[in-house]
Every structure is written in structure tokens, then in C-alpha cells.
Coordinates of C-alpha atoms in Angstrom, one line a residue:
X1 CA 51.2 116.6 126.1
X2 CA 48.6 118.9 125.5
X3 CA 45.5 118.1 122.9
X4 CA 47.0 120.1 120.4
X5 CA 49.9 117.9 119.7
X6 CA 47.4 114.7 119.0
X7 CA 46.7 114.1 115.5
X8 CA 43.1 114.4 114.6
X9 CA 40.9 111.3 114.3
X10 CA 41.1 109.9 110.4
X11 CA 38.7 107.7 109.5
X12 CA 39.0 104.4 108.7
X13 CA 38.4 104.7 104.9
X14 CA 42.1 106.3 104.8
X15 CA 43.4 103.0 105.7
X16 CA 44.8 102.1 102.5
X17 CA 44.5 97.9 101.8
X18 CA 47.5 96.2 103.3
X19 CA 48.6 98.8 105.8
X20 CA 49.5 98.1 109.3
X21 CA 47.3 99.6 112.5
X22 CA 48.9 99.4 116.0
X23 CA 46.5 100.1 118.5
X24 CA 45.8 100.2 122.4
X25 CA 49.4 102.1 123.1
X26 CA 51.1 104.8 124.9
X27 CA 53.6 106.4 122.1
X28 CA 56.8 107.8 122.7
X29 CA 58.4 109.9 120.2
X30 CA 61.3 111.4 121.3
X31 CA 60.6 114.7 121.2
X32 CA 57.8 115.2 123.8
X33 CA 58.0 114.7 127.5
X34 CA 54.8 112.7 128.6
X35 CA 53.7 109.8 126.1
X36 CA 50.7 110.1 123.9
X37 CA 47.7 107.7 125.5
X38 CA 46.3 105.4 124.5
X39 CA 47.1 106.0 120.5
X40 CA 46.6 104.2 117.1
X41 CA 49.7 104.3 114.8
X42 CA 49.4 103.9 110.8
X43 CA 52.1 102.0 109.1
X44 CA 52.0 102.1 105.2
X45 CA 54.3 100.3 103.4
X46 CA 56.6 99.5 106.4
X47 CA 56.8 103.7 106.7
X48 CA 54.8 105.5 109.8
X49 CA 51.9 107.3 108.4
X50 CA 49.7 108.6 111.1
X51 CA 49.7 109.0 114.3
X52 CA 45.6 109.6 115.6
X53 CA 43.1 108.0 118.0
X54 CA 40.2 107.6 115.8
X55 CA 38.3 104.3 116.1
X56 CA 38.8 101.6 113.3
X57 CA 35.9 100.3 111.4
X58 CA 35.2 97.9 109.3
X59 CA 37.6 97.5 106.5
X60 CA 39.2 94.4 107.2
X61 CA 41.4 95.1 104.4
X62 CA 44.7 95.4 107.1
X63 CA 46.3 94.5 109.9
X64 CA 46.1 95.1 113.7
X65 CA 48.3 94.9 116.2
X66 CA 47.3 94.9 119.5
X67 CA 49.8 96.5 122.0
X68 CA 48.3 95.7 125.0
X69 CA 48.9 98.9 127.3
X70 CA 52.7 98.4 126.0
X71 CA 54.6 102.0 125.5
X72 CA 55.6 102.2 121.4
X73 CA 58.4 104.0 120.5
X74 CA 60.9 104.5 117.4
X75 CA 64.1 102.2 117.0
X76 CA 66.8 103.1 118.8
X77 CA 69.9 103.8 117.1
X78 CA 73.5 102.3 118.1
X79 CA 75.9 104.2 116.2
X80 CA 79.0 102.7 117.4
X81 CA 79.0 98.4 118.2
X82 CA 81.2 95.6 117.2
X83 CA 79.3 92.7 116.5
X84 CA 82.3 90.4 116.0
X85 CA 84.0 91.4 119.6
X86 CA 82.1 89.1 121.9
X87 CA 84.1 85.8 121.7
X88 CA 84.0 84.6 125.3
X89 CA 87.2 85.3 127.0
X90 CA 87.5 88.5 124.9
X91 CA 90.5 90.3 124.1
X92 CA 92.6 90.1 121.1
X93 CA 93.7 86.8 122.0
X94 CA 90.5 85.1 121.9
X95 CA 89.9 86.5 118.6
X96 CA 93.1 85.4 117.3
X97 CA 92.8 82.3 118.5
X98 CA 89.1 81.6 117.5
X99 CA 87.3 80.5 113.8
X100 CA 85.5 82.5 111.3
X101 CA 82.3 80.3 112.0
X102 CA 82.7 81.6 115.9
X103 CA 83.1 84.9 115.1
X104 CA 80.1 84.6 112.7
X105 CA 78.0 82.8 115.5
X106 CA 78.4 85.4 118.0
X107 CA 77.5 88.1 115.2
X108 CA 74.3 87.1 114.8
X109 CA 73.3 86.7 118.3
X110 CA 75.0 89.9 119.6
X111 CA 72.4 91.3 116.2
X112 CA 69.5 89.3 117.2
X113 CA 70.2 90.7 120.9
X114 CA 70.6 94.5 120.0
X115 CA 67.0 94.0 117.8
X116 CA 65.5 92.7 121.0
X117 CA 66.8 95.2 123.1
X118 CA 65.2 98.0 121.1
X119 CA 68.0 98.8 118.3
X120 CA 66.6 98.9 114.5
X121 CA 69.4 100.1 113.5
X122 CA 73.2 99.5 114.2
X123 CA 76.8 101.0 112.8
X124 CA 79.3 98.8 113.1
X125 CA 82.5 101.0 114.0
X126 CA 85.0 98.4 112.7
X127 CA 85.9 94.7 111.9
X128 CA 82.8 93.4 110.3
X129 CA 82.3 93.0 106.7
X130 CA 78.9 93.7 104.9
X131 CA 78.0 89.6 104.9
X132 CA 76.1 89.9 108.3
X133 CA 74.3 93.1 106.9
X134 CA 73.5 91.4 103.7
X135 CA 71.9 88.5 105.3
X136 CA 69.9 90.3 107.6
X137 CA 68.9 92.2 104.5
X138 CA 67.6 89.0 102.5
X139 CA 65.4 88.0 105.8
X140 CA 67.1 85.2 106.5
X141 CA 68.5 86.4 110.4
X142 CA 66.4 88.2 112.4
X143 CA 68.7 92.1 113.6
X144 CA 69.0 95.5 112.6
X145 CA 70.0 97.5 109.8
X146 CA 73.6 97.6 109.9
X147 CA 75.8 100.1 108.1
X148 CA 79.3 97.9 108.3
X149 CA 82.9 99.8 108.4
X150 CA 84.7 96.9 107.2
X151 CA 88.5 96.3 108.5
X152 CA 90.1 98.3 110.8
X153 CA 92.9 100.3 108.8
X154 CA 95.8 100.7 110.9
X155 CA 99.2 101.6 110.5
X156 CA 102.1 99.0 111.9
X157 CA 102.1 99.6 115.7
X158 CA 98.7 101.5 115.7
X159 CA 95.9 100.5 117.5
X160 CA 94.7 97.9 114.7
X161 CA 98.0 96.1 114.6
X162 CA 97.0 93.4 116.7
X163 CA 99.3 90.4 116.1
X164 CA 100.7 89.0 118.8
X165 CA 104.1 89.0 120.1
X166 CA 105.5 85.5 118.0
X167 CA 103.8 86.9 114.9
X168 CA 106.1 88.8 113.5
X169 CA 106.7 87.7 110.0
X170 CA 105.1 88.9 106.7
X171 CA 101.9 86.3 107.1
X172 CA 99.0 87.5 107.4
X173 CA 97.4 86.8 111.3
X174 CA 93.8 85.1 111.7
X175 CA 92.7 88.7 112.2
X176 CA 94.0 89.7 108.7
X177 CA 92.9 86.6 106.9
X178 CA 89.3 87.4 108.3
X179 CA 89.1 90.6 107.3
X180 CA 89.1 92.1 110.8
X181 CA 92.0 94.6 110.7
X182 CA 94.1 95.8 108.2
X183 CA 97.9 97.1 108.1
X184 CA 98.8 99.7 105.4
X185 CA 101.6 102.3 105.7
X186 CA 102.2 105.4 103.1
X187 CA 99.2 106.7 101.5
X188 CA 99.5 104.2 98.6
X189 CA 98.4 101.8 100.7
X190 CA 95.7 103.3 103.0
X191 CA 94.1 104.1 99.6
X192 CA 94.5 100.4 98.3
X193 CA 93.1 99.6 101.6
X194 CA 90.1 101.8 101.8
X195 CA 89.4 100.7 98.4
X196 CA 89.2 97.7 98.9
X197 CA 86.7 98.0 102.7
X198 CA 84.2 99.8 99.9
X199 CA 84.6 97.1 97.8
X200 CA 83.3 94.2 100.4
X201 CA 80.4 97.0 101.1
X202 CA 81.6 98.9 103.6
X203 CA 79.3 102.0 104.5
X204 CA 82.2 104.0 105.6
X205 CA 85.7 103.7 106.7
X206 CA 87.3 103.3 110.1
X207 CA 90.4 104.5 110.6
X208 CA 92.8 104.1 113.9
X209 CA 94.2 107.2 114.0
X210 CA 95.6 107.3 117.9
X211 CA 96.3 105.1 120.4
X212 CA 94.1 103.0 122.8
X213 CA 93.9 100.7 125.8
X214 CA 92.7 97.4 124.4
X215 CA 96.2 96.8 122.5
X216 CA 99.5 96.2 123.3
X217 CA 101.8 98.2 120.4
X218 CA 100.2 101.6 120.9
X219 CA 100.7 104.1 123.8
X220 CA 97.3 106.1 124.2
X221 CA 99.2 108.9 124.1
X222 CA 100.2 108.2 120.4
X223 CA 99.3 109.8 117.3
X224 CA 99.3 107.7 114.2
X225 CA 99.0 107.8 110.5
X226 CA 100.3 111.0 108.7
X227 CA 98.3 113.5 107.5
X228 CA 98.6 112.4 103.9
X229 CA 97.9 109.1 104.9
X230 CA 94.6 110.3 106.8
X231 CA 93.9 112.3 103.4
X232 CA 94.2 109.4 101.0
X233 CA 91.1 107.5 103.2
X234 CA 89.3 110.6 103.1
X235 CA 89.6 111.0 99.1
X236 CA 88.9 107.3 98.8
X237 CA 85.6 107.6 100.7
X238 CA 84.3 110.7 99.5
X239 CA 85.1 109.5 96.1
X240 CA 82.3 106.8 97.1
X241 CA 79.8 109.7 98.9
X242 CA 80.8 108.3 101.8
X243 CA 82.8 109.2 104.6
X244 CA 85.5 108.4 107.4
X245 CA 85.3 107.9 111.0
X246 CA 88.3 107.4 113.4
X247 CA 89.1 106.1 116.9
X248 CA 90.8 108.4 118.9
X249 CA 91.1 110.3 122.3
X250 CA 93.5 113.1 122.6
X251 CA 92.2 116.8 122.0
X252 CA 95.2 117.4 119.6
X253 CA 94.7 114.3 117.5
X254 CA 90.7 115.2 117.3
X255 CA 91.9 118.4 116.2
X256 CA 94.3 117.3 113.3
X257 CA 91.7 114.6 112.4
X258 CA 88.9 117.5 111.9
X259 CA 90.8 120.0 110.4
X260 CA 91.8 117.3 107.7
X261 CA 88.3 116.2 106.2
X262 CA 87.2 113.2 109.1
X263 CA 83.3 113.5 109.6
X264 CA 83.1 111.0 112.8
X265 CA 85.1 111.3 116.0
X266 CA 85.1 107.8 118.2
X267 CA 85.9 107.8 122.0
X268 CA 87.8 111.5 121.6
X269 CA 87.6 111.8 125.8
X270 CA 89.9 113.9 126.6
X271 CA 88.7 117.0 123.9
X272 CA 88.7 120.2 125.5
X273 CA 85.5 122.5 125.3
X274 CA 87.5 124.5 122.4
X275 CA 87.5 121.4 120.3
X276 CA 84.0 120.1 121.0
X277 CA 82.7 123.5 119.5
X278 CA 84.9 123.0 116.5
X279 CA 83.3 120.3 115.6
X280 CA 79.4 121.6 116.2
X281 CA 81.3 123.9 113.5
X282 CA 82.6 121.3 111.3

């Protein structure tokens, strides 16, 4: 990096009372290619001020964190985790067969574990609620931010319909009851459905849209919900400001879920070049 790109020295009297100093690191920032050395950075208000090497002096009047050497760096973002997948076993079985307190035990550490692992901030792409996110929030676990999707919407036989063989009655599964997944056919009902995902604070809405591998009812090949059905989330959510992301992988069904309003494609591996430049466009 060349002398330019270093912030000049500031002195220490524009260290307003309270702020935060980290000192005695290399800084990464993403953008340039060798680290800046041994840096100072200026938090104010939990926001990054400054970045400059100045000396500090005097003052008293905030705190300093020694880095030691250590390389600092922003938070990393994950924009696609399920913190409520990581039952041991795995598999939709072991989530069927497990307890909301489980589930909710291996939430928090799979949180605490992406904070420690560098991740500030985390979207959930499906099956948590905004609970986890709202404790966080109060200070009482220790994660990221997390920007929850709520249920899975998923037609019958798409790749959120994930009772198992002997359920086949009108109950609701564990799954359902937990707020995991959610079946809704006809556009009535995905919009009663995405209604409700904003209503237990979801961020945005995941939709399953095609099929996948991790389920037994859905052919990867398949495409699933109708267009209109598709529409109805996407009114619901932008009705909110918000929008719609969808699992899916073939190039055709990233295609039709573009061309209809959706703002987040998930997986999508087998678009063609075509398609991955319609949606730079889009």
C-alpha cells in the first residue's frame, strides 16, 4: 500500500470521550492488497471513525485495545446459514425427531461459533424465526446480527415438504409445529403464509421454488410453485420493503424466478452464462 492510502496522523484531542482506540495492528480492509502496518483504528459510538497512525496522548478519557501484532479486519458476512440444521445425525429425520429446546441449543452455538469464526453478521436462508436474532439483540447470547427468513414456504411435494413417509394426515409434523417449514398451495395461501413469516420478524422470505437433494418428495429436476403463487410472496414482501429469496438450481427455473420480481437466487448451479448476466441486469 502506498503512503498515500494511510490516513493522516489526528491528534489525540479528536478522540471524543468514550470512544474506542485499537492500536498496535496490521488492518485489512478488503479492498487493498497488502495490510496497512502497524495502524490505530477509531471507533465512535460502535461506528469506525478513523483509520491513522498518529500517537495517542494523554486523554484518558477512552479506551484502548491492544492488538498485539494481530491482523484487524471488518466482519465477515454469511449471507446464506441455517442455524437450526446442525442436530447431530442431521438430516430431516433428526430434526423431526428432535425438541424445540435442541434445536434452540444448537442455534446458539452454531451463532456463538460463526461470531468466533469472524462472521458479524449472518442471513439465515430459512427455518429460524426472529427469537434467536432478538436475543442476541438484547445482549443476552453472544453471535452475529442475524436477518432471519422465517419458515420455509413450500408447496406439497416441494423441497420444504418434509414429513416423512407415515405422516400423511392433515397434522401438522414437528417441523410445522416449530415453525420450520411451511406448506401452502394456491396463492391464497402463500400470501397467508408470507404474512404470517413477516409477522414473527422475518427479514425476508424464503421460498422453495425447485427441487433439491436433501429431500425425498422433490426431483431436482422439478419446478415448483406457479407463477402466481411466486407473485403473491413477492407482493407480500415488497408490501413490507422487503424482499424474496428462493432455493433453486436449474437455469430455466432461475430464469422464471427473475423475470417474476425474486431479488435473491440460492444454489442456482447449473445457470448458464446467459442467465448469470441477467441477473447482474436485474
Amino acid at each position: 500500500m502506498c503512503e498515500d492510502d494511510v490516513p493522516l496522523e489526528i491528534p489525540s484531542t479528536d478522540l471524543p470521550p468514550g470512544s474506542t482506540v485499537f492500536v498496535n495492528v496490521d488492518i485489512f480492509d478488503g479492498v487493498h492488497e497488502t495490510l496497512v502496518s502497524d495502524a490505530k483504528v477509531l471507533v465512535v459510538d460502535d461506528r469506525i471513525d478513523k483509520i491513522f497512525t498518529g500517537e495517542l496522548e494523554g486523554g484518558g478519557h477512552h479506551t484502548v485495545i491492544d492488538g498485539g501484532g494481530r491482523t484487524l479486519m471488518p466482519g465477515l458476512i454469511d449471507s446464506h446459514v441455517h442455524f437450526n440444521h446442525t442436530i447431530p445425525g442431521g438430516g430431516v429425520t433428526a430434526l423431526e425427531a428432535t425438541t424445540w429446546d435442541e434445536i434452540g441449543a444448537t442455534a446458539v452455538a452454531g451463532a456463538y461459533e460463526h461470531l468466533m469464526n469472524g462472521f458479524t453478521t449472518a442471513r439465515d436462508a430459512g427455518g429460524l424465526g426472529s427469537g434467536l436474532k432478538r436475543t442476541i439483540d438484547r445482549g443476552q447470547l453472544v453471535g452475529p446480527r442475524i436477518y432471519p427468513s422465517g419458515a420455509y414456504i413450500s408447496q406439497t411435494s416441494g423441497h420444504g415438504d418434509l414429513r416423512l413417509a407415515s405422516q400423511t394426515g392433515p397434522e401438522l409434523t414437528n417441523l410445522e409445529r416449530l415453525g420450520i417449514t411451511r406448506l401452502a398451495n394456491g396463492p391464497d395461501e402463500v400470501l397467508a403464509a408470507s404474512r404470517e413469516q413477516l409477522a414473527r420478524g422475518a427479514s425476508q422470505l424464503k421460498l422453495m421454488v425447485g427441487g433439491g437433494v436433501s429431500s425425498e418428495k422433490d426431483p431436482l429436476h422439478s419446478m415448483q410453485f406457479t407463477a402466481e403463487e411466486i407473485s403473491a410472496a413477492i407482493e407480500a414482501a415488497e408490501a413490507w420493503g422487503t424482499y424474496v429469496l428462493v432455493h433453486v438450481y436449474h437455469d430455466a427455473h432461475v430464469r422464471r424466478a427473475i423475470d417474476l420480481g425474486v431479488r435473491s437466487i440460492e444454489h442456482g448451479h447449473f445457470i448458464t452464462t446467459e442467465t448469470a448476466e441477467l441477473i447482474k441486469e436485474a
